Coordinates of C-alpha atoms and ligand atoms in Angstrom, one line a residue:
Chain V
M1 CA 100.8 111.1 139.1
P2 CA 100.9 112.2 135.3
E3 CA 97.4 111.3 134.6
T4 CA 96.4 114.7 136.7
R5 CA 97.2 116.6 133.7
T6 CA 94.6 115.3 131.4
S7 CA 92.1 116.3 134.2
D8 CA 93.4 119.8 134.8
K9 CA 90.6 121.6 133.4
T10 CA 92.6 124.6 133.6
N11 CA 94.7 123.3 130.5
D12 CA 92.1 121.8 129.0
K13 CA 92.0 122.9 125.0
I14 CA 89.4 120.5 123.6
S15 CA 86.7 118.9 125.8
V16 CA 84.7 116.5 124.4
T17 CA 81.3 114.9 126.5
D18 CA 79.0 112.5 125.2
L19 CA 80.0 112.3 121.9
N20 CA 77.8 110.1 119.5
A21 CA 77.8 110.2 115.7
Y22 CA 76.2 108.6 112.6
Y23 CA 76.4 108.3 109.3
G24 CA 72.4 107.2 108.5
N25 CA 71.9 104.2 111.2
A26 CA 75.4 103.0 111.4
H27 CA 76.4 104.2 115.0
V28 CA 80.4 105.0 114.8
L29 CA 81.2 106.4 117.7
K30 CA 79.6 105.9 121.1
N31 CA 79.5 108.2 124.0
I32 CA 83.0 109.3 123.9
T33 CA 84.3 112.0 126.8
V34 CA 88.0 113.0 126.9
S35 CA 89.7 115.7 127.4
F36 CA 93.0 117.0 125.2
P37 CA 95.0 119.6 126.7
G38 CA 96.8 122.6 125.1
N39 CA 100.8 122.9 123.7
A40 CA 100.8 118.7 123.6
V41 CA 100.5 116.3 121.0
S42 CA 97.7 113.6 121.3
A43 CA 97.9 110.3 119.3
V44 CA 94.4 108.5 118.5
I45 CA 95.2 104.7 117.6
G46 CA 92.9 102.0 117.0
P47 CA 92.2 99.5 114.0
S48 CA 90.7 100.5 110.9
G49 CA 87.2 101.4 110.9
C50 CA 87.3 101.8 114.4
G51 CA 86.1 105.8 114.1
K52 CA 89.4 107.7 114.1
S53 CA 89.1 110.0 111.4
T54 CA 85.2 110.4 112.3
F55 CA 86.3 111.6 115.6
I56 CA 88.7 113.8 114.6
R57 CA 87.0 115.4 112.1
T58 CA 84.1 116.3 114.7
L59 CA 86.7 118.6 116.3
N60 CA 86.4 120.9 112.8
R61 CA 82.7 120.2 111.9
M62 CA 84.4 118.7 108.3
N63 CA 81.6 115.3 108.6
D64 CA 78.7 118.4 108.1
T65 CA 79.3 117.9 104.7
I66 CA 78.6 114.3 104.6
P67 CA 74.7 113.4 103.6
G68 CA 73.1 111.5 106.5
F69 CA 76.1 112.5 109.2
R70 CA 74.7 113.3 112.8
V71 CA 76.4 113.9 116.3
S72 CA 75.2 114.1 119.9
G73 CA 77.0 115.5 122.8
Q74 CA 78.8 118.3 123.2
V75 CA 82.9 119.4 122.1
T76 CA 83.8 122.5 123.7
I77 CA 87.2 124.1 122.6
D78 CA 88.4 127.0 125.2
G79 CA 85.1 126.2 126.6
E80 CA 82.8 127.3 123.6
D81 CA 80.5 124.6 122.6
I82 CA 81.3 124.3 118.9
Y83 CA 77.9 122.3 117.7
A84 CA 75.7 125.0 119.4
P85 CA 73.6 126.8 117.0
G86 CA 74.5 129.9 115.6
T87 CA 78.3 128.6 115.6
D88 CA 80.2 129.9 112.7
V89 CA 81.9 127.2 110.9
V90 CA 84.3 129.3 109.2
S91 CA 85.7 130.9 111.6
L92 CA 86.0 127.6 113.7
R93 CA 88.3 126.1 111.0
K94 CA 89.9 128.8 110.9
R95 CA 90.8 128.2 114.6
V96 CA 91.1 124.3 113.7
G97 CA 93.3 123.3 110.9
M98 CA 93.5 120.0 109.2
V99 CA 95.9 117.7 107.2
F100 CA 95.0 115.0 105.6
Q101 CA 96.1 111.6 104.8
R102 CA 97.6 112.2 101.4
P103 CA 98.6 115.5 100.7
N104 CA 96.5 117.7 98.8
P105 CA 98.0 120.8 97.6
F106 CA 96.0 122.7 94.9
P107 CA 97.0 122.8 91.8
M108 CA 98.4 126.1 92.0
S109 CA 101.7 127.8 92.9
I110 CA 103.3 127.2 95.8
F111 CA 103.1 130.5 97.2
D112 CA 99.2 130.6 96.2
N113 CA 98.8 127.4 98.0
V114 CA 100.3 129.0 101.4
A115 CA 98.8 132.3 100.6
Y116 CA 95.0 130.9 99.8
G117 CA 93.8 130.7 103.9
P118 CA 95.4 134.6 104.6
R119 CA 93.7 135.5 101.4
L120 CA 90.1 133.7 102.2
H121 CA 90.6 135.9 105.1
G122 CA 90.9 139.3 103.4
I123 CA 95.1 139.7 103.6
R124 CA 95.5 141.3 99.7
K125 CA 98.7 143.0 100.2
R126 CA 101.6 141.5 98.7
R127 CA 104.1 142.3 101.0
E128 CA 102.1 141.2 103.9
L129 CA 101.2 137.8 102.3
A130 CA 104.8 137.1 101.1
D131 CA 105.5 137.8 104.9
I132 CA 103.0 135.2 105.7
V133 CA 104.2 132.6 103.4
E134 CA 107.7 132.4 104.3
K135 CA 106.8 132.7 108.1
S136 CA 105.1 129.5 107.0
L137 CA 107.3 127.6 105.2
Q138 CA 110.2 128.5 107.1
A139 CA 107.9 126.8 110.4
A140 CA 106.9 123.6 108.6
G141 CA 111.0 123.3 107.6
L142 CA 110.1 123.6 103.8
W143 CA 111.4 127.2 103.0
D144 CA 115.4 126.0 102.5
E145 CA 113.7 123.6 99.7
V146 CA 111.3 126.0 97.6
K147 CA 112.3 129.5 98.6
D148 CA 113.7 129.9 94.6
R149 CA 110.4 128.1 93.1
L150 CA 107.8 130.0 95.0
S151 CA 105.9 130.5 91.0
Y152 CA 106.1 127.1 90.5
S153 CA 103.1 124.5 90.7
A154 CA 103.0 122.6 94.2
L155 CA 102.5 119.7 92.5
G156 CA 105.7 119.4 91.0
L157 CA 107.2 118.7 94.8
S158 CA 107.5 115.2 96.3
G159 CA 105.0 113.6 98.4
G160 CA 106.9 114.5 101.7
Q161 CA 107.4 117.9 100.2
Q162 CA 103.8 118.1 99.7
Q163 CA 102.6 117.0 103.2
R164 CA 105.0 119.7 104.5
L165 CA 103.5 122.2 102.0
C166 CA 100.2 121.3 103.5
I167 CA 101.3 121.8 107.0
A168 CA 102.4 125.4 106.0
R169 CA 99.1 126.2 104.2
C170 CA 97.8 125.4 107.3
L171 CA 100.1 127.3 109.6
A172 CA 99.5 130.3 107.6
V173 CA 95.8 131.0 108.9
E174 CA 97.5 130.9 112.5
P175 CA 94.9 127.8 113.9
E176 CA 95.6 126.9 117.4
I177 CA 94.8 123.5 116.8
I178 CA 95.9 120.9 114.1
L179 CA 94.1 117.7 113.7
M180 CA 96.1 115.5 111.3
D181 CA 94.9 112.5 110.1
E182 CA 97.3 109.8 109.3
P183 CA 99.5 112.3 107.7
A184 CA 102.4 110.0 107.0
S185 CA 100.6 107.1 105.7
A186 CA 101.4 108.1 101.7
L187 CA 105.7 109.0 102.6
D188 CA 108.5 107.1 102.8
P189 CA 110.3 106.8 106.0
S190 CA 113.0 109.7 105.6
A191 CA 110.0 111.8 104.6
T192 CA 108.3 110.5 107.5
A193 CA 111.2 111.3 110.1
R194 CA 111.3 114.9 108.8
L195 CA 107.3 115.4 109.3
E196 CA 107.7 114.0 113.1
D197 CA 110.2 116.1 113.8
L198 CA 107.9 119.0 112.3
I199 CA 105.3 117.9 114.8
D200 CA 107.8 117.5 117.8
S201 CA 109.1 121.7 116.9
L202 CA 105.5 122.8 116.5
K203 CA 103.9 121.4 119.8
S204 CA 104.9 124.1 121.7
W205 CA 102.9 126.6 119.5
Y206 CA 99.9 124.5 118.6
T207 CA 97.6 121.5 119.9
I208 CA 97.9 118.6 117.9
I209 CA 96.1 115.4 117.3
I210 CA 97.3 113.0 115.3
V211 CA 95.8 109.8 113.9
T212 CA 97.9 106.9 113.1
H213 CA 98.5 103.5 112.3
N214 CA 101.7 103.1 113.5
M215 CA 102.3 102.3 117.2
Q216 CA 105.8 103.6 117.0
Q217 CA 105.0 106.9 115.5
A218 CA 102.6 107.5 118.3
A219 CA 105.2 106.5 120.6
R220 CA 107.8 109.0 119.6
V221 CA 105.4 112.0 118.4
S222 CA 102.9 112.1 121.4
D223 CA 102.4 112.8 124.8
L224 CA 98.7 111.6 125.6
T225 CA 97.4 108.5 123.4
A226 CA 93.9 107.8 123.0
F227 CA 93.1 104.4 121.7
F228 CA 89.6 103.8 119.9
L229 CA 87.7 100.8 119.4
N230 CA 84.6 99.8 117.4
G231 CA 83.5 103.4 118.1
E232 CA 84.7 103.5 121.7
L233 CA 87.1 105.4 123.6
V234 CA 88.8 102.5 125.5
E235 CA 91.8 104.2 126.9
F236 CA 93.1 107.3 127.3
G237 CA 96.2 108.6 129.1
P238 CA 100.0 109.5 128.8
T239 CA 101.7 108.0 126.2
Q240 CA 104.5 106.6 128.1
R241 CA 102.0 104.7 130.4
I242 CA 99.2 103.5 127.8
F243 CA 102.6 101.9 126.1
T244 CA 103.9 100.3 129.2
R245 CA 101.4 99.8 131.5
P246 CA 98.1 99.8 129.6
S247 CA 94.8 99.5 132.0
D248 CA 92.8 97.7 129.5
R249 CA 93.5 94.3 127.9
R250 CA 91.9 95.4 125.0
T251 CA 94.8 98.2 124.9
E252 CA 97.3 95.6 125.5
D253 CA 96.2 93.2 122.7
Y254 CA 96.2 96.0 120.1
I255 CA 99.5 97.5 121.1
T256 CA 101.5 94.2 121.5
G257 CA 99.8 93.5 117.7
R258 CA 97.5 90.6 119.2
F259 CA 94.9 92.2 116.9
G260 CA 94.2 95.1 114.3
Chain A
M1 CA 104.0 76.5 83.4
G2 CA 100.1 77.9 83.0
A3 CA 101.0 80.7 84.3
E4 CA 104.0 81.3 81.7
R5 CA 101.5 80.4 79.2
H6 CA 98.9 82.8 80.5
R7 CA 101.1 86.0 80.9
R8 CA 102.4 85.0 77.3
L9 CA 98.9 85.1 76.3
M10 CA 98.1 88.4 78.0
R11 CA 101.3 90.1 76.5
F12 CA 100.4 89.0 73.2
W13 CA 96.9 90.4 73.5
D14 CA 98.3 93.7 75.2
A15 CA 100.3 94.1 71.9
V16 CA 97.0 93.4 69.9
A17 CA 95.0 96.1 71.6
T18 CA 97.9 98.6 71.0
V19 CA 97.8 98.2 67.7
V20 CA 94.2 98.4 66.7
L21 CA 94.0 101.4 69.0
W22 CA 97.1 103.2 67.2
L23 CA 95.4 102.3 63.8
S24 CA 92.1 103.6 65.0
A25 CA 94.0 106.9 66.4
L26 CA 95.5 107.2 62.6
V27 CA 92.4 106.4 61.0
L28 CA 90.6 109.1 62.6
L29 CA 93.4 111.6 62.2
F30 CA 93.4 110.5 58.6
I31 CA 89.9 111.4 58.0
L32 CA 90.1 114.7 59.9
A33 CA 92.9 115.8 57.8
W34 CA 91.1 114.1 54.6
F35 CA 88.4 116.6 55.4
I36 CA 90.2 119.7 56.4
T37 CA 92.2 119.6 53.1
S38 CA 89.5 118.8 50.6
V39 CA 87.3 122.0 52.4
L40 CA 89.8 124.2 51.8
R41 CA 91.2 123.1 48.6
Q42 CA 88.0 123.4 46.8
G43 CA 86.7 127.0 49.3
L44 CA 90.5 128.7 49.8
P45 CA 91.3 129.6 46.1
G46 CA 89.2 132.1 44.8
L47 CA 88.5 133.5 48.7
S48 CA 88.8 137.4 48.5
W49 CA 88.2 140.1 51.2
Q50 CA 85.3 141.1 48.9
F51 CA 83.7 137.8 48.5
I52 CA 83.9 137.6 52.6
T53 CA 82.8 141.0 53.3
G54 CA 80.2 141.8 50.4
K55 CA 76.9 141.1 50.2
P56 CA 75.1 138.5 48.9
H57 CA 73.5 139.2 45.1
P58 CA 69.8 137.5 45.0
V59 CA 70.2 136.4 41.3
S60 CA 73.6 138.0 39.7
A61 CA 77.0 136.3 39.9
G62 CA 79.8 137.7 42.6
G63 CA 78.1 138.0 45.8
G64 CA 79.5 137.7 49.1
I65 CA 78.7 136.5 52.6
G66 CA 79.3 139.1 54.7
P67 CA 75.8 139.5 56.7
P68 CA 75.6 135.9 57.3
L69 CA 78.8 135.6 58.3
F70 CA 79.1 138.1 60.8
N71 CA 75.2 136.9 61.7
T72 CA 77.1 133.6 62.3
F73 CA 79.5 134.9 65.0
Y74 CA 76.8 137.2 66.8
V75 CA 74.1 134.1 67.2
T76 CA 76.8 131.9 68.4
L77 CA 78.0 134.6 71.1
L78 CA 74.7 135.7 72.1
S79 CA 73.1 132.1 72.5
L80 CA 76.0 131.0 74.3
I81 CA 75.6 134.3 76.3
L82 CA 71.8 133.1 77.2
A83 CA 72.9 129.8 77.7
L84 CA 75.5 130.1 80.0
P85 CA 74.4 131.0 83.2
F86 CA 71.6 128.7 83.1
G87 CA 74.0 125.7 82.1
M88 CA 76.7 126.3 84.0
G89 CA 74.3 127.2 87.3
A90 CA 72.7 123.8 86.9
G91 CA 75.9 122.0 86.3
I92 CA 77.2 123.3 89.3
Y93 CA 74.4 122.6 91.5
L94 CA 74.1 119.2 90.2
A95 CA 77.7 118.4 90.9
L96 CA 78.5 120.2 94.3
Y97 CA 75.2 120.9 96.0
A98 CA 72.5 118.8 94.9
R99 CA 71.7 115.9 97.7
P100 CA 70.6 113.0 96.0
G101 CA 66.8 112.9 95.9
R102 CA 63.5 113.5 93.5
R103 CA 64.3 117.3 92.7
V104 CA 68.1 116.4 91.0
D105 CA 66.6 113.1 89.9
A106 CA 63.7 115.0 87.6
L107 CA 66.4 117.9 86.9
R108 CA 68.8 115.6 85.6
L109 CA 65.6 113.6 83.5
G110 CA 65.0 117.0 82.4
V111 CA 68.4 117.9 80.8
Q112 CA 68.6 114.2 78.9
A113 CA 65.3 114.4 77.8
L114 CA 66.2 118.0 76.2
A115 CA 69.7 116.3 74.9
S116 CA 67.9 113.5 73.0
V117 CA 65.2 116.1 71.3
P118 CA 66.1 116.4 67.6
S119 CA 67.5 119.9 66.5
I120 CA 64.6 120.1 64.0
V121 CA 61.9 119.9 66.7
L122 CA 63.6 122.5 69.0
G123 CA 63.7 124.4 65.4
L124 CA 59.7 124.3 65.3
F125 CA 59.6 124.8 69.2
G126 CA 61.6 127.9 68.7
M127 CA 59.4 129.3 65.6
V128 CA 56.2 128.8 67.8
V129 CA 57.3 130.1 70.8
F130 CA 60.1 132.8 70.2
S131 CA 59.3 133.8 66.3
Q132 CA 55.3 133.6 66.7
A133 CA 53.9 133.7 70.4
M134 CA 56.6 136.0 72.0
G135 CA 56.7 138.2 68.2
F136 CA 60.5 138.4 67.8
G137 CA 60.2 137.1 64.3
F138 CA 63.2 135.3 62.3
S139 CA 65.4 137.3 64.2
I140 CA 68.9 137.1 65.6
L141 CA 67.3 136.9 69.0
S142 CA 64.7 134.0 68.5
G143 CA 67.3 132.2 66.8
S144 CA 69.8 133.0 69.9
L145 CA 67.4 131.5 72.1
A146 CA 66.4 128.6 70.0
L147 CA 70.1 127.7 70.0
A148 CA 70.8 128.1 73.5
I149 CA 67.9 125.5 74.6
L150 CA 69.8 123.3 71.9
N151 CA 73.3 123.6 74.0
L152 CA 71.7 123.8 77.1
P153 CA 72.3 119.9 78.3
L154 CA 75.7 119.8 76.8
I155 CA 76.6 122.8 79.1
V156 CA 75.0 121.4 81.6
N157 CA 77.0 117.7 81.3
V158 CA 80.0 119.6 80.4
T159 CA 80.0 121.7 83.7
E160 CA 78.7 118.8 86.1
Q161 CA 81.3 116.3 84.4
S162 CA 84.5 118.7 84.8
L163 CA 83.8 119.4 88.5
R164 CA 83.3 116.0 89.3
D165 CA 86.5 115.1 87.4
L166 CA 88.8 117.2 90.2
P167 CA 90.2 115.1 93.2
A168 CA 87.6 115.6 96.0
T169 CA 90.4 116.6 98.1
Y170 CA 90.4 120.0 96.5
R171 CA 87.3 120.8 98.4
D172 CA 88.0 119.3 101.3
A173 CA 91.6 121.0 101.7
S174 CA 89.6 124.2 100.9
L175 CA 86.9 124.1 103.3
A176 CA 89.1 122.9 106.4
L177 CA 90.9 126.4 105.8
G178 CA 87.8 127.9 106.7
A179 CA 86.6 128.6 103.0
T180 CA 82.9 128.5 102.5
P181 CA 81.4 126.4 99.7
H182 CA 80.8 129.9 97.3
Q183 CA 84.8 130.5 98.2
T184 CA 85.7 127.3 97.6
L185 CA 83.4 127.0 94.2
V186 CA 85.3 130.4 92.8
R187 CA 89.1 130.1 94.2
V188 CA 89.4 126.1 93.3
L189 CA 87.2 124.1 92.0
L190 CA 86.1 126.3 89.0
P191 CA 89.7 127.7 88.1
A192 CA 91.1 124.2 88.3
A193 CA 87.8 123.0 86.1
L194 CA 88.5 125.3 83.6
P195 CA 90.4 124.1 81.1
A196 CA 87.9 121.0 81.1
L197 CA 85.0 123.2 80.8
V198 CA 86.3 125.3 78.0
N199 CA 86.9 122.2 75.9
G200 CA 83.6 121.2 76.5
L201 CA 82.3 124.8 75.6
T202 CA 83.9 124.8 72.3
L203 CA 82.0 122.0 71.6
A204 CA 78.8 124.1 72.1
A205 CA 80.4 127.1 70.1
G206 CA 81.5 124.7 67.1
R207 CA 78.1 123.4 67.3
A208 CA 76.0 126.9 67.5
A209 CA 78.5 128.0 64.5
G210 CA 77.5 125.1 62.2
E211 CA 73.8 124.5 62.9
T212 CA 71.3 125.0 60.7
A213 CA 68.2 123.0 61.4
V214 CA 67.3 125.0 64.7
L215 CA 68.0 128.0 62.9
V216 CA 65.8 128.0 59.6
Y217 CA 62.9 128.5 61.4
T218 CA 63.8 130.8 64.3
A219 CA 66.7 133.1 62.9
G220 CA 65.4 133.0 59.0
V221 CA 67.0 132.5 56.0
S222 CA 68.0 136.0 55.1
T223 CA 69.6 138.7 56.8
S224 CA 69.2 142.7 56.5
G225 CA 71.8 143.2 53.9
H226 CA 74.0 145.4 55.6
L227 CA 77.1 144.7 57.8
F228 CA 77.4 144.9 61.5
D229 CA 73.7 145.0 62.2
L230 CA 73.4 144.7 65.7
N231 CA 70.1 144.8 66.2
P232 CA 68.9 141.7 67.8
F233 CA 65.2 141.9 65.9
A234 CA 67.2 141.9 62.3
P235 CA 66.8 138.8 60.7
G236 CA 69.4 136.6 61.3
G237 CA 70.3 133.8 58.4
T238 CA 74.0 132.5 59.3
L239 CA 76.6 131.3 57.1
A240 CA 75.8 127.4 57.8
V241 CA 72.0 128.5 56.6
Y242 CA 73.1 130.1 54.0
L243 CA 75.3 127.5 52.5
W244 CA 72.4 125.1 52.8
G245 CA 69.8 127.7 51.1
I246 CA 72.0 128.3 48.2
K247 CA 72.5 124.4 47.9
A248 CA 68.9 123.6 48.4
N249 CA 68.0 126.4 46.1
P250 CA 70.7 127.2 43.5
I251 CA 69.7 130.2 41.9
V252 CA 72.7 132.6 41.1
P253 CA 74.9 131.1 38.5
D254 CA 78.1 131.1 40.8
W255 CA 76.7 129.0 43.5
Q256 CA 78.5 126.2 43.6
Q257 CA 81.7 128.2 44.2
I258 CA 80.1 130.0 46.9
A259 CA 79.0 126.7 48.6
N260 CA 82.7 125.8 48.4
R261 CA 84.4 129.4 49.6
S262 CA 81.4 129.1 52.2
A263 CA 82.4 125.6 53.6
A264 CA 86.1 126.3 53.7
V265 CA 84.9 130.2 55.6
L266 CA 82.9 128.0 58.1
L267 CA 85.5 125.5 59.1
L268 CA 88.0 128.3 59.7
V269 CA 85.4 130.2 62.1
V270 CA 84.8 126.8 63.6
L271 CA 88.9 126.6 64.3
A272 CA 89.2 130.3 65.1
I273 CA 86.3 129.9 67.5
N274 CA 88.2 126.8 69.4
G275 CA 91.3 129.1 69.0
L276 CA 90.1 132.4 70.5
L277 CA 88.7 130.4 73.7
L278 CA 91.3 127.8 73.9
G279 CA 94.7 130.4 73.7
P280 CA 93.7 132.5 76.6
V281 CA 92.3 129.9 78.7
R282 CA 95.7 128.1 78.3
L283 CA 97.3 130.9 78.8
W284 CA 95.4 132.0 82.1
Y285 CA 95.3 128.8 83.3
R286 CA 99.6 128.6 83.1
R287 CA 99.4 131.5 85.4
F288 CA 96.9 129.9 87.9
S289 CA 98.6 126.6 88.3
G290 CA 102.5 128.0 88.6
R291 CA 105.3 127.0 86.6
G292 CA 106.9 123.8 85.9
P293 CA 105.9 120.3 85.7
H294 CA 102.2 119.5 87.3
Ligands
LIG1 N1 80.8 108.5 104.5 C1 80.4 107.6 105.7 N2 79.3 107.1 105.0 C2 79.0 105.9 105.7 N3 79.7 105.3 106.9 C3 81.1 105.7 106.7 C4 81.6 107.2 106.3 N4 82.6 107.1 106.7 C5 83.2 106.3 107.5 N5 81.9 105.8 107.5 C6 82.0 104.5 108.5 O1 82.2 104.4 109.8 C7 83.0 103.9 110.4 C8 84.3 105.0 111.3 O2 85.2 105.2 109.7 P1 86.5 105.9 110.2 O3 86.7 106.4 108.6 O4 86.3 107.1 110.7 O5 87.7 104.8 110.6 P2 89.3 104.9 110.9 O6 89.1 104.6 112.1 O7 89.4 106.3 110.6 O8 89.6 104.3 109.8 P3 90.9 103.8 109.1 O9 91.9 104.0 110.0 O10 90.9 103.1 108.0 O11 91.0 105.2 108.5 C9 83.8 102.5 109.9 O12 82.3 101.7 109.9 C10 83.3 103.4 108.5 O13 83.0 102.3 107.1
LIG2 MG1 90.9 106.9 108.7

């Protein structure tokens, strides 16, 4: 059964147990228990407001900055509880990179955008930085388009290029996990296709979790799919099976477009 | 048909609004140009190096404005140095770190209250506290302290607003790369906000250079009389105060010429301060933000 892959503890990169999340009194994630394997792409789907963004932001603790936000339960990465007291959030976020819904390059040159993370983490030598910048842009499939204009502002790039730049910026700190929150929603179809190819090429080295509104996109890029509804995890399994033989009625309704 | 009429009406009002806005911008520019040329036309002729660097004469004609001009720069700079750490600190705190609550409300209320205090009241306060109680006398230091208080709310507001105007995504992007809040502030937010920040700070500097009410009772109306007196306890009469003084109390026979020339110099000083602050910042920002279109 393909099912065994997800419960194979030795390959689990991220394990979530009984996770609950609240914004003030609003209970937005309810008893989520799920495990994501390493070196695979997992998609998170579900209707607007069901908690997808909140969920992936609990994986790099980006919700911590929101006043009134609380979590209970456990999230472990490589067996380490990331909410344990004394956890270093900075090194967590180094390991767990994030790509946002709208491309959000800094108002700096292309080079400085990619070099931002490495510089934060202490790399100073120009040669070394140049090396990292080139490798990251190569991996993000952007190098050929920008290699002659690294000193130009990143804000002059197209939306699709900006999003690949943000991925390069994220890769430059050598994360193990990359979280993507609807990374293609602000892109046109051809830029989206390039991004999907990129995600496919990254998965041999990274564990990727991608939130998407787009069923076809989930089907194309992911190995596993999690379906969320009203803050609950309804179903999780191999994408193929979720899309062909969902075991829950609500999943079926959603992917066939009957609601959401 | 109703929709068509509505659209035509909208287009009409759109055109009207455009014309009105253009006209008001034009009027504004006209007033500014008129003001600048009339001040310069009356003040520039007869403006000499000797006048700019010379000492004021107490009763006879032919005096210069060297010491008060120097004091203008000195007091402006010192007041900014005194006010910037607190003003920017509070602005940064309000924009980025403060969680809504009573402490923030109190801080905000305090800042807005301070902003609405008339400058003459601040001048009297400065006299009582800095000149008398603390014993600084009518000096450059007393004047700078009072000016710093005058400018504090402006600096707080400008700092807070310039940071709030940045896209929230900069902060998220930086934190998600493993930056601490402090690194995010220093490496992304402050640099990105700098042009707006400095624009606001030139306002504060210009106000400091041209202020009189706060300074008359704190920095005093006289100067030590010799040039480049760096002693902060020296009498701190600035050019604006001097200008006000000779107009209010015309003793020297050529007071009218001195006043005209001083006004021209004061205007040039304010423009120079703007240029000196903005020029380097523009250059620096262009390096920070990368070449090409933004
Ligand atoms: N900062 C916040 N403060 C309070 N409530 C919030 C906040 N962010 C999200 N919520 C609420 O939490 C719930 C889940 O939001 P979340 O953004 O995680 O949903 P989502 O599945 O990502 O939606 P979308 O598909 O529209 O992006 C929603 O009801 C939302 O209104
Ligand atoms: Mg979302």
